[in-house]
Amino acid sequence: MITMKHVLASVFAVVLLAPLMLPSSVWASKPNILLIMADDVGCDAIGCYGGQSHPTPHIDALAQGGMKFNHAYSMPVCHPSRVCLMTGRYPFRFGAEGMKWGDFPDAAEGISIGDRMKQAGYATAVAGKWQLCMMKNDLQHPRRVGFDSWCLFGWHEGGRYNDPLIYTNGQLRDDTRGKYGPDLYVEFLIDFMRQSRQDGKPFFAYYPMALCHDVTDDLKGRQVAYYKDGRWMTYAEMIASMDDMVGRLVAALEQMELREETLILFTTDNGTPAASYLSVGADGKMARPKVFSIRNGEVVPGGKGKHDDTGTRVPLIANWPGRIDAGTQADQMVDLTDYLPTVAEIAGLGDEDVFRDGISFAPLLFGDTRKRQRDWIYSEHRGKRSIRSPQFRLYDDGRFFDLVTDPQEQQALAIDELPDEAKQEHARLQRRLNELKTRAAR
């Protein structure tokens, strides 16, 4: 005789076993992930962050339809930022290798963001700016750090924009004359996403943009091709092109009917540059006009290279239709080490036996603010280090600033004159900074 107790037990068993009964080919719970990291773009240059100098309608639309983070941070310059994103660790964890410009630590091979996504069954690709090796000397480097395919310009080997010098899957391309690099990077990623759809695999597409970094100035005996009229692109033109590339990728996902199955993350590697190469002067030297933006009615000079908010506070937008609530904002702190554990969690991966500095912010995307707390941000650049909380920043030379009353860090605080609560916060940040300074790589 079948009783209600037996029925309930059977239903309960089916519920428990249902995930185990699904065929391995079903990956509906694993979204595609498009991670975009623009180059040299601070919050001051983005419309949805109060920027008034440069229209960014496509990026603004991602924020309007998703979640905008108000406290996302990077390193002050591009190379350490990329090490953070790729490894989920701060560069000093790898010793001198982690700090070497244009290099990638050998110890990070096998544990990078690309490797992690492949572990989750994703097809992986990267296009744009690599900066983690001299490509001509290491043609297979992206493959060794987890990418199935790649389309990357030769950093400090040639142009990134007009007539770009590009390597695709280990081969130097011979068809780039008269073409525009960002077009080629986006076309490559669109082809990759389309192929992944045909293959029935979720994809992880990483787009470290060339835009909006200016042209290189260190090619011996030659210069890269001009944009037009005997000059390179202005910063405003690069911002417009950056936004256009984002729009093209979103449109392609919609055309492929993948938009609702794709999480898009947009961020940048550091703040806006203080200047950008534009032309060659009468003296034969490259001229580099200053760059500034208007944000919320105030003039903001580019702060790349600085530890303050003009150099390290960056946009972060997360958009996934139907999964991330439209028009939401997050005030929790995030830095670039957090991206690897975040995409790994979203991809369904569990805990790993690898040390990461990063903390997943995946719960925040879906409205759960209880599981994650980051109450400090660490920065390092050329031997200088700082740490900040939501209110204060402490430098390793002892300077201490209240970022609420002095956001431009004009007047360091006298520690002895602080109220007790501020003294306690100073002591807490000092302990943390000391720990980060002495803790060896794991």
CSV table of C-alpha atoms in Angstrom, one decimal:
chain,number,residue,atom,x,y,z
A,1,MET,CA,0.0,0.0,0.0
A,2,ILE,CA,1.4,3.4,-1.1
A,3,THR,CA,0.9,6.0,1.6
A,4,MET,CA,1.4,9.8,1.5
A,5,LYS,CA,4.6,9.3,3.4
A,6,HIS,CA,5.9,7.1,0.5
A,7,VAL,CA,4.9,9.6,-2.1
A,8,LEU,CA,6.6,12.5,-0.2
A,9,ALA,CA,9.7,10.4,0.2
A,10,SER,CA,9.8,9.6,-3.5
A,11,VAL,CA,9.3,13.3,-4.5
A,12,PHE,CA,12.0,14.3,-2.1
A,13,ALA,CA,14.4,11.7,-3.6
A,14,VAL,CA,13.7,13.0,-7.1
A,15,VAL,CA,14.3,16.6,-6.1
A,16,LEU,CA,17.7,15.6,-4.5
A,17,LEU,CA,18.8,13.4,-7.4
A,18,ALA,CA,17.5,15.6,-10.3
A,19,PRO,CA,20.8,17.5,-10.7
A,20,LEU,CA,22.7,14.3,-10.9
A,21,MET,CA,20.3,12.9,-13.5
A,22,LEU,CA,20.9,15.7,-16.0
A,23,PRO,CA,23.2,14.8,-18.9
A,24,SER,CA,26.6,16.4,-18.8
A,25,SER,CA,25.9,18.2,-22.1
A,26,VAL,CA,23.3,20.4,-20.4
A,27,TRP,CA,25.0,23.7,-19.4
A,28,ALA,CA,22.0,26.0,-19.2
A,29,SER,CA,23.1,26.9,-15.7
A,30,LYS,CA,26.5,28.1,-16.9
A,31,PRO,CA,26.2,31.4,-18.6
A,32,ASN,CA,28.5,32.6,-21.3
A,33,ILE,CA,30.8,35.3,-19.9
A,34,LEU,CA,32.1,38.3,-21.8
A,35,LEU,CA,34.7,40.2,-19.7
A,36,ILE,CA,35.7,43.6,-21.1
A,37,MET,CA,38.5,45.6,-19.7
A,38,ALA,CA,39.1,49.0,-21.3
A,39,ASP,CA,42.6,50.6,-21.1
A,40,ASP,CA,43.3,53.9,-19.4
A,41,VAL,CA,39.7,54.9,-18.7
A,42,GLY,CA,38.6,56.3,-15.3
A,43,CYS,CA,35.1,56.8,-14.0
A,44,ASP,CA,35.4,60.5,-15.1
A,45,ALA,CA,35.2,59.4,-18.7
A,46,ILE,CA,32.0,57.3,-18.5
A,47,GLY,CA,28.6,58.9,-18.7
A,48,CYS,CA,26.8,56.7,-16.2
A,49,TYR,CA,29.5,57.7,-13.6
A,50,GLY,CA,28.9,61.4,-14.1
A,51,GLY,CA,31.2,61.9,-17.0
A,52,GLN,CA,30.1,64.8,-19.2
A,53,SER,CA,32.9,65.1,-21.8
A,54,HIS,CA,32.4,61.9,-23.7
A,55,PRO,CA,29.1,60.3,-24.7
A,56,THR,CA,29.1,56.5,-23.8
A,57,PRO,CA,25.6,55.4,-24.7
A,58,HIS,CA,26.3,51.7,-25.1
A,59,ILE,CA,28.2,51.4,-21.8
A,60,ASP,CA,25.5,53.5,-20.1
A,61,ALA,CA,22.9,51.1,-21.4
A,62,LEU,CA,24.6,48.2,-19.8
A,63,ALA,CA,24.5,50.1,-16.4
A,64,GLN,CA,20.8,51.0,-16.9
A,65,GLY,CA,20.0,47.4,-17.6
A,66,GLY,CA,22.2,45.9,-14.9
A,67,MET,CA,24.3,46.7,-11.9
A,68,LYS,CA,26.7,49.6,-11.5
A,69,PHE,CA,29.4,49.3,-8.8
A,70,ASN,CA,30.4,52.6,-7.1
A,71,HIS,CA,33.5,51.3,-5.4
A,72,ALA,CA,35.5,49.3,-7.9
A,73,TYR,CA,39.3,49.6,-7.9
A,74,SER,CA,42.4,48.8,-9.9
A,75,MET,CA,46.1,49.1,-9.5
A,76,PRO,CA,47.5,52.6,-10.6
A,77,VAL,CA,48.8,51.3,-13.9
A,78,CYS,CA,48.1,48.6,-16.5
A,79,HIS,CA,50.6,45.8,-15.9
A,80,PRO,CA,50.0,45.1,-12.2
A,81,SER,CA,46.2,45.4,-12.9
A,82,ARG,CA,46.4,42.6,-15.5
A,83,VAL,CA,48.4,40.4,-13.2
A,84,CYS,CA,45.6,40.9,-10.6
A,85,LEU,CA,42.8,40.0,-13.0
A,86,MET,CA,44.6,37.0,-14.5
A,87,THR,CA,45.7,35.4,-11.3
A,88,GLY,CA,43.4,36.6,-8.5
A,89,ARG,CA,46.6,37.6,-6.6
A,90,TYR,CA,48.5,40.8,-6.0
A,91,PRO,CA,51.7,41.0,-8.1
A,92,PHE,CA,54.1,41.0,-5.1
A,93,ARG,CA,52.9,37.4,-4.3
A,94,PHE,CA,55.1,36.3,-7.2
A,95,GLY,CA,58.2,38.1,-6.0
A,96,ALA,CA,60.2,40.0,-8.6
A,97,GLU,CA,58.5,38.1,-11.5
A,98,GLY,CA,55.2,39.6,-10.6
A,99,MET,CA,56.5,43.1,-10.7
A,100,LYS,CA,58.4,42.8,-13.9
A,101,TRP,CA,56.9,45.0,-16.6
A,102,GLY,CA,55.6,43.1,-19.6
A,103,ASP,CA,56.1,39.7,-18.1
A,104,PHE,CA,53.9,37.0,-16.5
A,105,PRO,CA,55.0,34.9,-13.6
A,106,ASP,CA,55.8,31.3,-14.5
A,107,ALA,CA,54.2,30.3,-11.2
A,108,ALA,CA,50.8,31.6,-12.5
A,109,GLU,CA,50.7,29.3,-15.5
A,110,GLY,CA,48.1,26.7,-14.9
A,111,ILE,CA,46.2,28.7,-12.3
A,112,SER,CA,45.1,31.7,-14.4
A,113,ILE,CA,41.6,32.9,-15.2
A,114,GLY,CA,41.7,31.1,-18.5
A,115,ASP,CA,42.8,27.8,-16.9
A,116,ARG,CA,40.1,28.1,-14.3
A,117,MET,CA,37.4,28.6,-16.9
A,118,LYS,CA,38.6,25.7,-19.0
A,119,GLN,CA,38.3,23.6,-15.8
A,120,ALA,CA,34.6,24.5,-15.8
A,121,GLY,CA,34.2,23.3,-19.4
A,122,TYR,CA,34.3,26.7,-21.1
A,123,ALA,CA,35.7,27.5,-24.6
A,124,THR,CA,38.1,30.4,-24.0
A,125,ALA,CA,39.4,33.2,-26.1
A,126,VAL,CA,41.2,36.6,-25.6
A,127,ALA,CA,41.6,39.5,-28.1
A,128,GLY,CA,43.1,42.9,-27.9
A,129,LYS,CA,46.0,43.9,-25.5
A,130,TRP,CA,48.1,41.2,-23.8
A,131,GLN,CA,51.1,42.9,-22.3
A,132,LEU,CA,52.0,39.8,-20.4
A,133,CYS,CA,54.9,38.8,-22.7
A,134,MET,CA,56.7,40.0,-25.8
A,135,MET,CA,54.6,38.0,-28.3
A,136,LYS,CA,57.2,37.6,-31.0
A,137,ASN,CA,59.4,35.7,-28.4
A,138,ASP,CA,56.6,33.5,-27.0
A,139,LEU,CA,54.0,32.8,-29.6
A,140,GLN,CA,52.1,30.2,-27.6
A,141,HIS,CA,52.0,32.1,-24.3
A,142,PRO,CA,48.2,32.7,-24.2
A,143,ARG,CA,47.6,28.9,-24.7
A,144,ARG,CA,49.8,28.1,-21.7
A,145,VAL,CA,47.6,30.3,-19.5
A,146,GLY,CA,44.3,28.8,-20.6
A,147,PHE,CA,43.2,30.4,-23.8
A,148,ASP,CA,42.1,28.2,-26.7
A,149,SER,CA,42.4,31.0,-29.2
A,150,TRP,CA,43.7,34.6,-29.3
A,151,CYS,CA,44.0,37.7,-31.4
A,152,LEU,CA,46.5,40.1,-29.8
A,153,PHE,CA,48.6,43.0,-31.0
A,154,GLY,CA,52.3,42.8,-30.5
A,155,TRP,CA,52.9,45.0,-27.5
A,156,HIS,CA,55.7,47.4,-28.2
A,157,GLU,CA,56.3,45.7,-31.5
A,158,GLY,CA,54.0,47.7,-33.7
A,159,GLY,CA,50.7,49.5,-34.0
A,160,ARG,CA,47.6,48.5,-32.1
A,161,TYR,CA,45.2,50.7,-34.1
A,162,ASN,CA,45.9,51.5,-37.7
A,163,ASP,CA,47.8,48.9,-39.7
A,164,PRO,CA,48.1,46.9,-36.5
A,165,LEU,CA,50.8,44.3,-35.8
A,166,ILE,CA,48.6,41.3,-34.7
A,167,TYR,CA,49.3,37.7,-33.8
A,168,THR,CA,46.4,35.2,-34.2
A,169,ASN,CA,46.8,31.8,-32.6
A,170,GLY,CA,50.6,32.0,-32.8
A,171,GLN,CA,50.8,33.4,-36.3
A,172,LEU,CA,51.7,37.0,-37.4
A,173,ARG,CA,48.9,38.2,-39.5
A,174,ASP,CA,49.7,39.6,-43.0
A,175,ASP,CA,46.3,41.1,-43.8
A,176,THR,CA,46.1,44.1,-41.5
A,177,ARG,CA,47.3,46.9,-43.7
A,178,GLY,CA,44.6,49.5,-44.1
A,179,LYS,CA,42.6,48.0,-41.2
A,180,TYR,CA,41.7,49.2,-37.8
A,181,GLY,CA,42.8,47.0,-34.9
A,182,PRO,CA,39.7,47.3,-32.6
A,183,ASP,CA,37.6,46.1,-35.6
A,184,LEU,CA,39.7,43.0,-35.9
A,185,TYR,CA,39.7,42.2,-32.2
A,186,VAL,CA,35.9,42.5,-32.0
A,187,GLU,CA,35.3,40.5,-35.3
A,188,PHE,CA,37.5,37.8,-33.8
A,189,LEU,CA,35.5,37.6,-30.6
A,190,ILE,CA,32.2,37.6,-32.5
A,191,ASP,CA,33.4,34.7,-34.6
A,192,PHE,CA,34.6,32.9,-31.5
A,193,MET,CA,31.2,33.3,-29.8
A,194,ARG,CA,29.3,32.2,-32.9
A,195,GLN,CA,31.5,29.1,-33.1
A,196,SER,CA,31.1,28.3,-29.4
A,197,ARG,CA,27.3,28.5,-29.9
A,198,GLN,CA,27.5,26.0,-32.8
A,199,ASP,CA,29.7,23.7,-30.8
A,200,GLY,CA,27.2,23.8,-27.8
A,201,LYS,CA,29.8,25.0,-25.3
A,202,PRO,CA,29.6,28.0,-23.0
A,203,PHE,CA,32.3,30.6,-23.7
A,204,PHE,CA,34.5,32.8,-21.7
A,205,ALA,CA,35.6,35.7,-24.0
A,206,TYR,CA,38.1,38.1,-22.5
A,207,TYR,CA,38.5,41.4,-24.2
A,208,PRO,CA,41.3,43.5,-22.8
A,209,MET,CA,40.8,46.5,-25.1
A,210,ALA,CA,43.6,48.5,-26.8
A,211,LEU,CA,41.3,51.5,-26.4
A,212,CYS,CA,41.9,54.0,-24.9
A,213,HIS,CA,45.7,53.8,-24.5
A,214,ASP,CA,47.6,56.1,-26.7
A,215,VAL,CA,50.1,54.8,-29.4
A,216,THR,CA,53.5,53.4,-28.5
A,217,ASP,CA,56.5,55.8,-28.6
A,218,ASP,CA,59.5,53.4,-28.5
A,219,LEU,CA,59.7,51.8,-31.9
A,220,LYS,CA,63.3,52.3,-33.1
A,221,GLY,CA,63.5,54.5,-36.2
A,222,ARG,CA,59.8,54.5,-37.0
A,223,GLN,CA,56.3,55.5,-35.8
A,224,VAL,CA,53.0,53.7,-36.0
A,225,ALA,CA,50.5,54.6,-38.7
A,226,TYR,CA,48.5,57.8,-38.2
A,227,TYR,CA,44.7,57.7,-37.7
A,228,LYS,CA,44.1,60.6,-40.1
A,229,ASP,CA,45.3,64.1,-41.1
A,230,GLY,CA,48.8,63.4,-39.9
A,231,ARG,CA,47.8,62.6,-36.3
A,232,TRP,CA,46.7,59.8,-34.1
A,233,MET,CA,43.3,59.6,-32.3
A,234,THR,CA,42.3,62.1,-29.7
A,235,TYR,CA,41.3,60.7,-26.3
A,236,ALA,CA,37.7,61.7,-27.1
A,237,GLU,CA,37.8,59.7,-30.4
A,238,MET,CA,39.2,56.7,-28.6
A,239,ILE,CA,36.4,56.9,-26.0
A,240,ALA,CA,33.8,57.0,-28.8
A,241,SER,CA,35.4,54.0,-30.5
A,242,MET,CA,35.6,52.1,-27.2
A,243,ASP,CA,31.9,52.6,-26.6
A,244,ASP,CA,31.1,51.6,-30.2
A,245,MET,CA,33.0,48.3,-29.8
A,246,VAL,CA,31.0,47.5,-26.7
A,247,GLY,CA,27.8,48.2,-28.6
A,248,ARG,CA,28.9,45.9,-31.5
A,249,LEU,CA,29.5,43.0,-29.1
A,250,VAL,CA,26.2,43.4,-27.4
A,251,ALA,CA,24.4,43.7,-30.8
A,252,ALA,CA,26.2,40.5,-32.0
A,253,LEU,CA,25.0,38.6,-28.9
A,254,GLU,CA,21.5,39.7,-29.5
A,255,GLN,CA,21.7,38.7,-33.1
A,256,MET,CA,22.9,35.3,-32.1
A,257,GLU,CA,20.1,35.1,-29.5
A,258,LEU,CA,22.7,34.7,-26.7
A,259,ARG,CA,22.1,37.9,-24.8
A,260,GLU,CA,20.0,36.4,-22.1
A,261,GLU,CA,22.5,33.6,-21.6
A,262,THR,CA,25.5,35.9,-21.3
A,263,LEU,CA,26.9,37.8,-18.4
A,264,ILE,CA,28.8,40.9,-19.4
A,265,LEU,CA,31.3,42.5,-17.1
A,266,PHE,CA,32.8,45.8,-18.1
A,267,THR,CA,35.7,47.4,-16.2
A,268,THR,CA,39.0,49.2,-16.8
A,269,ASP,CA,42.7,48.7,-15.8
A,270,ASN,CA,43.3,52.1,-14.2
A,271,GLY,CA,42.4,55.8,-14.3
A,272,THR,CA,42.4,58.2,-17.2
A,273,PRO,CA,45.9,59.2,-18.4
A,274,ALA,CA,47.3,62.6,-17.7
A,275,ALA,CA,48.3,63.0,-21.4
A,276,SER,CA,48.0,61.1,-24.7
A,277,TYR,CA,50.2,61.2,-27.8
A,278,LEU,CA,48.5,63.0,-30.6
A,279,SER,CA,50.9,64.3,-33.2
A,280,VAL,CA,54.6,65.0,-34.1
A,281,GLY,CA,55.8,68.5,-33.4
A,282,ALA,CA,58.0,70.7,-35.6
A,283,ASP,CA,61.0,69.4,-33.6
A,284,GLY,CA,60.2,65.9,-34.7
A,285,LYS,CA,59.2,64.8,-31.2
A,286,MET,CA,55.8,63.2,-30.4
A,287,ALA,CA,53.5,65.7,-28.8
A,288,ARG,CA,51.4,64.6,-25.9
A,289,PRO,CA,48.6,67.0,-24.9
A,290,LYS,CA,47.0,66.8,-21.4
A,291,VAL,CA,43.9,64.8,-20.9
A,292,PHE,CA,41.0,65.9,-18.6
A,293,SER,CA,37.3,65.2,-18.3
A,294,ILE,CA,34.3,67.1,-16.9
A,295,ARG,CA,32.6,65.0,-14.2
A,296,ASN,CA,29.6,66.2,-12.3
A,297,GLY,CA,30.4,69.7,-13.3
A,298,GLU,CA,34.1,69.5,-12.1
A,299,VAL,CA,37.3,69.4,-14.2
A,300,VAL,CA,39.1,66.1,-13.5
A,301,PRO,CA,42.7,65.7,-14.8
A,302,GLY,CA,43.8,62.2,-15.7
A,303,GLY,CA,45.3,60.4,-12.7
A,304,LYS,CA,46.8,57.3,-14.2
A,305,GLY,CA,49.8,56.2,-12.1
A,306,LYS,CA,48.4,57.8,-8.9
A,307,HIS,CA,47.1,55.8,-5.9
A,308,ASP,CA,44.2,58.2,-5.4
A,309,ASP,CA,40.8,57.8,-6.8
A,310,THR,CA,41.7,59.4,-10.2
A,311,GLY,CA,44.2,56.6,-10.7
A,312,THR,CA,42.6,53.6,-9.1
A,313,ARG,CA,38.8,54.0,-8.9
A,314,VAL,CA,37.4,52.5,-12.0
A,315,PRO,CA,34.0,51.6,-13.5
A,316,LEU,CA,32.5,48.1,-13.0
A,317,ILE,CA,29.2,47.2,-14.7
A,318,ALA,CA,27.6,43.8,-14.6
A,319,ASN,CA,24.7,43.0,-17.0
A,320,TRP,CA,22.8,39.8,-17.4
A,321,PRO,CA,19.2,40.2,-18.5
A,322,GLY,CA,16.7,38.4,-16.4
A,323,ARG,CA,19.3,37.5,-13.7
A,324,ILE,CA,20.8,40.8,-12.5
A,325,ASP,CA,18.1,43.4,-11.6
A,326,ALA,CA,18.2,46.4,-14.0
A,327,GLY,CA,19.2,49.8,-12.6
A,328,THR,CA,20.8,48.5,-9.4
A,329,GLN,CA,23.9,49.9,-7.7
A,330,ALA,CA,26.4,48.3,-5.3
A,331,ASP,CA,28.5,50.2,-2.8
A,332,GLN,CA,30.6,47.2,-1.7
A,333,MET,CA,34.3,47.4,-2.5
A,334,VAL,CA,35.7,45.3,-5.3
A,335,ASP,CA,39.2,45.1,-6.8
A,336,LEU,CA,40.7,43.3,-9.8
A,337,THR,CA,41.8,40.2,-7.8
A,338,ASP,CA,38.1,39.5,-7.3
A,339,TYR,CA,37.2,38.8,-10.9
A,340,LEU,CA,38.7,35.3,-11.1
A,341,PRO,CA,36.9,33.9,-8.1
A,342,THR,CA,33.7,35.6,-9.3
A,343,VAL,CA,33.6,34.1,-12.7
A,344,ALA,CA,34.7,30.7,-11.3
A,345,GLU,CA,31.8,30.7,-8.9
A,346,ILE,CA,29.3,31.7,-11.6
A,347,ALA,CA,30.7,28.9,-13.8
A,348,GLY,CA,29.8,26.5,-11.1
A,349,LEU,CA,33.3,25.7,-9.7
A,350,GLY,CA,33.8,25.0,-6.1
A,351,ASP,CA,36.6,25.7,-3.7
A,352,GLU,CA,40.2,25.1,-5.0
A,353,ASP,CA,43.5,24.3,-3.4
A,354,VAL,CA,45.1,27.5,-4.7
A,355,PHE,CA,45.7,30.7,-2.8
A,356,ARG,CA,43.8,33.8,-4.1
A,357,ASP,CA,43.7,37.3,-2.7
A,358,GLY,CA,40.4,37.9,-4.5
A,359,ILE,CA,37.0,37.4,-3.0
A,360,SER,CA,34.0,36.5,-5.2
A,361,PHE,CA,31.4,39.2,-5.7
A,362,ALA,CA,29.0,36.8,-7.4
A,363,PRO,CA,26.5,36.9,-4.5
A,364,LEU,CA,26.2,40.7,-4.9
A,365,LEU,CA,25.1,40.3,-8.5
A,366,PHE,CA,22.1,38.4,-7.4
A,367,GLY,CA,21.1,40.6,-4.4
A,368,ASP,CA,22.9,38.7,-1.6
A,369,THR,CA,25.0,41.2,0.4
A,370,ARG,CA,25.5,39.1,3.4
A,371,LYS,CA,28.1,36.6,2.2
A,372,ARG,CA,30.8,38.9,1.0
A,373,GLN,CA,32.6,41.7,2.8
A,374,ARG,CA,35.8,43.4,1.5
A,375,ASP,CA,36.6,46.4,3.7
A,376,TRP,CA,40.0,47.4,2.3
A,377,ILE,CA,41.7,47.8,-1.1
A,378,TYR,CA,45.4,47.4,-1.7
A,379,SER,CA,47.5,49.3,-4.4
A,380,GLU,CA,51.1,49.0,-5.4
A,381,HIS,CA,53.2,50.7,-8.1
A,382,ARG,CA,56.9,51.1,-8.5
A,383,GLY,CA,57.7,50.3,-4.9
A,384,LYS,CA,55.0,52.5,-3.4
A,385,ARG,CA,52.1,50.9,-1.7
A,386,SER,CA,48.8,52.1,-0.1
A,387,ILE,CA,45.7,50.6,1.4
A,388,ARG,CA,42.3,52.2,1.8
A,389,SER,CA,39.0,51.6,3.5
A,390,PRO,CA,35.7,53.2,2.5
A,391,GLN,CA,36.8,56.3,4.4
A,392,PHE,CA,40.6,56.4,4.8
A,393,ARG,CA,43.7,55.8,2.8
A,394,LEU,CA,47.1,54.9,4.3
A,395,TYR,CA,50.4,55.1,2.4
A,396,ASP,CA,53.4,53.1,3.3
A,397,ASP,CA,55.3,56.4,3.9
A,398,GLY,CA,52.9,57.1,6.8
A,399,ARG,CA,50.5,59.6,5.1
A,400,PHE,CA,46.9,59.1,6.2
A,401,PHE,CA,43.9,60.8,4.5
A,402,ASP,CA,40.2,61.1,5.2
A,403,LEU,CA,38.7,60.5,1.8
A,404,VAL,CA,35.3,61.7,2.8
A,405,THR,CA,36.4,65.2,3.8
A,406,ASP,CA,39.5,65.3,1.6
A,407,PRO,CA,38.9,63.2,-1.5
A,408,GLN,CA,41.7,64.8,-3.4
A,409,GLU,CA,44.2,64.0,-0.6
A,410,GLN,CA,45.4,67.5,-0.1
A,411,GLN,CA,46.1,67.4,3.6
A,412,ALA,CA,47.5,64.4,5.5
A,413,LEU,CA,46.1,63.8,8.9
A,414,ALA,CA,48.1,64.2,12.1
A,415,ILE,CA,47.7,60.8,13.7
A,416,ASP,CA,48.1,62.0,17.3
A,417,GLU,CA,45.2,64.5,16.8
A,418,LEU,CA,42.7,61.9,15.5
A,419,PRO,CA,39.6,60.9,17.4
A,420,ASP,CA,39.7,57.4,18.9
A,421,GLU,CA,37.6,55.8,16.1
A,422,ALA,CA,39.9,57.2,13.4
A,423,LYS,CA,43.0,56.1,15.3
A,424,GLN,CA,41.6,52.6,15.5
A,425,GLU,CA,41.0,52.5,11.8
A,426,HIS,CA,44.5,53.8,11.2
A,427,ALA,CA,45.9,51.0,13.4
A,428,ARG,CA,43.8,48.4,11.5
A,429,LEU,CA,44.9,49.5,8.1
A,430,GLN,CA,48.6,49.7,9.3
A,431,ARG,CA,48.4,46.1,10.5
A,432,ARG,CA,46.9,45.0,7.2
A,433,LEU,CA,49.5,46.8,5.2
A,434,ASN,CA,52.3,45.3,7.3
A,435,GLU,CA,50.8,41.8,6.7
A,436,LEU,CA,50.7,42.4,3.0
A,437,LYS,CA,54.2,43.6,3.0
A,438,THR,CA,55.7,40.6,4.8
A,439,ARG,CA,53.5,37.7,3.6
A,440,ALA,CA,55.4,35.6,1.1
A,441,ALA,CA,53.9,34.2,-2.1
A,442,ARG,CA,52.0,30.9,-1.6
